[in-house]
């Protein structure tokens, strides 16, 4: 152990190590430090052999010993000591009593991080300790991963997080898109005069800060509201400023969707998130050139789960216009079965006719499909900017979307403005454009350069005819055979603003059309600008 005593005044020889005492030949060191033999394990008791161990100590009193010591550990250490075994020594910084305080260990094993913290620890100088430490694996922060699962340099938050592999994860208790590129994105919750000027939280008050806690709200618990595959999410919880979750299946084994919520001690839902377990990465996008604006379009609908047909058959999640919450898909004509965290089948979906429903009601009840007969929407307001924060226009909006905290897309993506579907639907109301290829077996259509030469760069775009959920009933509706309706972020100018613009298509042609706000349609996201 002599190599570990580099804080002594001269070379140190350990003459004996008893069950609790270290004796050395250096009188100046004698009883001025202590040695710990750490055996590091995971929660299952398996040895972990980190390449780096950060030891953070915190004490108080006359001789404080506070700070972090980083130890880089070569492979030879474990070859000599055994797997997971590390010796460490430090002094009490002159305190004759040794050390009394908190010790935190952070172990780096490959790309994984493990943590352990022990409070009210006392180590006496001149003593030797053998400690077996069971360390918890640090959950991966979804806001620090991109849609392909790669590390980001800074934090991006969203209402939808894409997950690819089983494991432990966490997401920050932050409103939607309120943190972007590591900074507060106040544009996401600040609107425009004449429309929604301050975006609202669950209690109807304005969001003033990205973090839920900084709005005076205390989150105490988390709940899995539904998942469309058993065992997809196996555990949820709250750890400080984060919601934690365990994903039980790799996407290569089982794709699926889930909605999880953060709640107060009274059981009130303050926000909810869509977890999309998918093999999709959004690494490859297709550029659609409309003449007014170029859109980088994702290859599949939000929440898409392929079930066959070379990825063309499957189902997706649905969204009422302006809301962030994903509604379960259908196996047409029947709804998908959904489950709780214990594998029990639950409804996960209700439809409520409420003429006075508010934005706050929508947030507090993410599994309720609302219908207000006053506005034909999910609430009694008809703002233009629910998904496009600065928008004051209707119909063929050619600018890029200013993503809001209610946008259902993953970080870096958003609902497109109306110009995309205006172009693909053939222009002005009532006109139409012949689709490229209709696939009757897989019930969908393909958009490619053969429709409008030079219109796209990249892969052809497949659009499944996923139909929609009826606003007043919430039930799945198939109109005259398979048909597709895809939301834009732009309202329709007619009929008292009760409609919003969609791409509408069937087995004959594409349309530039509209649907009532309360209808639930698929979303095809585009890259945020």
PDB file of N, CA, C and O in Angstrom, residues 287-291 294 423 447-457:
ATOM      1  N   UNK A 287     -36.105  17.056 -48.140  1.00  0.00           N
ATOM      2  CA  UNK A 287     -36.406  18.466 -48.354  1.00  0.00           C
ATOM      3  C   UNK A 287     -37.519  18.616 -49.378  1.00  0.00           C
ATOM      4  O   UNK A 287     -37.414  18.114 -50.494  1.00  0.00           O
ATOM      5  N   UNK A 288     -38.596  19.279 -48.985  1.00  0.00           N
ATOM      6  CA  UNK A 288     -39.677  19.618 -49.913  1.00  0.00           C
ATOM      7  C   UNK A 288     -39.579  21.111 -50.208  1.00  0.00           C
ATOM      8  O   UNK A 288     -39.675  21.948 -49.298  1.00  0.00           O
ATOM      9  N   UNK A 289     -39.380  21.440 -51.476  1.00  0.00           N
ATOM     10  CA  UNK A 289     -39.205  22.826 -51.904  1.00  0.00           C
ATOM     11  C   UNK A 289     -40.545  23.350 -52.416  1.00  0.00           C
ATOM     12  O   UNK A 289     -41.011  22.951 -53.476  1.00  0.00           O
ATOM     13  N   UNK A 290     -41.158  24.235 -51.643  1.00  0.00           N
ATOM     14  CA  UNK A 290     -42.495  24.722 -52.002  1.00  0.00           C
ATOM     15  C   UNK A 290     -42.461  25.973 -52.870  1.00  0.00           C
ATOM     16  O   UNK A 290     -43.497  26.398 -53.373  1.00  0.00           O
ATOM     17  N   UNK A 291     -41.301  26.574 -53.013  1.00  0.00           N
ATOM     18  CA  UNK A 291     -41.216  27.844 -53.722  1.00  0.00           C
ATOM     19  C   UNK A 291     -41.228  29.018 -52.782  1.00  0.00           C
ATOM     20  O   UNK A 291     -40.592  30.047 -53.030  1.00  0.00           O
ATOM     21  N   UNK A 294     -38.632  26.060 -47.776  1.00  0.00           N
ATOM     22  CA  UNK A 294     -38.163  24.674 -47.844  1.00  0.00           C
ATOM     23  C   UNK A 294     -38.389  24.002 -46.493  1.00  0.00           C
ATOM     24  O   UNK A 294     -38.036  24.563 -45.452  1.00  0.00           O
ATOM     25  N   UNK A 423     -48.765  23.440 -50.777  1.00  0.00           N
ATOM     26  CA  UNK A 423     -47.997  23.056 -51.957  1.00  0.00           C
ATOM     27  C   UNK A 423     -48.300  21.613 -52.361  1.00  0.00           C
ATOM     28  O   UNK A 423     -48.601  21.328 -53.523  1.00  0.00           O
ATOM     29  N   UNK A 447     -45.139  10.449 -52.118  1.00  0.00           N
ATOM     30  CA  UNK A 447     -44.837  11.727 -52.764  1.00  0.00           C
ATOM     31  C   UNK A 447     -43.388  11.675 -53.239  1.00  0.00           C
ATOM     32  O   UNK A 447     -42.481  11.379 -52.474  1.00  0.00           O
ATOM     33  N   UNK A 448     -43.158  11.973 -54.509  1.00  0.00           N
ATOM     34  CA  UNK A 448     -41.802  11.959 -55.046  1.00  0.00           C
ATOM     35  C   UNK A 448     -41.664  13.041 -56.100  1.00  0.00           C
ATOM     36  O   UNK A 448     -42.600  13.796 -56.369  1.00  0.00           O
ATOM     37  N   UNK A 449     -40.507  13.098 -56.720  1.00  0.00           N
ATOM     38  CA  UNK A 449     -40.249  14.099 -57.751  1.00  0.00           C
ATOM     39  C   UNK A 449     -41.156  13.953 -58.965  1.00  0.00           C
ATOM     40  O   UNK A 449     -41.293  14.882 -59.753  1.00  0.00           O
ATOM     41  N   UNK A 450     -41.754  12.790 -59.126  1.00  0.00           N
ATOM     42  CA  UNK A 450     -42.613  12.595 -60.295  1.00  0.00           C
ATOM     43  C   UNK A 450     -43.911  13.389 -60.181  1.00  0.00           C
ATOM     44  O   UNK A 450     -44.607  13.588 -61.166  1.00  0.00           O
ATOM     45  N   UNK A 451     -44.259  13.845 -58.956  1.00  0.00           N
ATOM     46  CA  UNK A 451     -45.460  14.655 -58.785  1.00  0.00           C
ATOM     47  C   UNK A 451     -45.198  16.072 -59.285  1.00  0.00           C
ATOM     48  O   UNK A 451     -45.908  16.602 -60.126  1.00  0.00           O
ATOM     49  N   UNK A 452     -44.173  16.704 -58.728  1.00  0.00           N
ATOM     50  CA  UNK A 452     -43.729  18.018 -59.197  1.00  0.00           C
ATOM     51  C   UNK A 452     -42.219  17.940 -59.323  1.00  0.00           C
ATOM     52  O   UNK A 452     -41.515  17.840 -58.316  1.00  0.00           O
ATOM     53  N   UNK A 453     -41.731  17.963 -60.522  1.00  0.00           N
ATOM     54  CA  UNK A 453     -40.305  17.761 -60.755  1.00  0.00           C
ATOM     55  C   UNK A 453     -39.471  18.791 -60.001  1.00  0.00           C
ATOM     56  O   UNK A 453     -39.760  19.982 -60.015  1.00  0.00           O
ATOM     57  N   UNK A 454     -38.440  18.292 -59.314  1.00  0.00           N
ATOM     58  CA  UNK A 454     -37.563  19.166 -58.557  1.00  0.00           C
ATOM     59  C   UNK A 454     -38.109  19.582 -57.204  1.00  0.00           C
ATOM     60  O   UNK A 454     -37.513  20.415 -56.517  1.00  0.00           O
ATOM     61  N   UNK A 455     -39.239  18.992 -56.807  1.00  0.00           N
ATOM     62  CA  UNK A 455     -39.878  19.426 -55.560  1.00  0.00           C
ATOM     63  C   UNK A 455     -39.210  18.864 -54.323  1.00  0.00           C
ATOM     64  O   UNK A 455     -39.322  19.448 -53.249  1.00  0.00           O
ATOM     65  N   UNK A 456     -38.539  17.716 -54.438  1.00  0.00           N
ATOM     66  CA  UNK A 456     -37.948  17.136 -53.237  1.00  0.00           C
ATOM     67  C   UNK A 456     -36.492  16.753 -53.477  1.00  0.00           C
ATOM     68  O   UNK A 456     -36.070  16.477 -54.598  1.00  0.00           O
ATOM     69  N   UNK A 457     -35.758  16.752 -52.374  1.00  0.00           N
ATOM     70  CA  UNK A 457     -34.389  16.255 -52.360  1.00  0.00           C
ATOM     71  C   UNK A 457     -34.297  15.242 -51.236  1.00  0.00           C
ATOM     72  O   UNK A 457     -34.588  15.560 -50.078  1.00  0.00           O
TER      73      UNK A 457
END
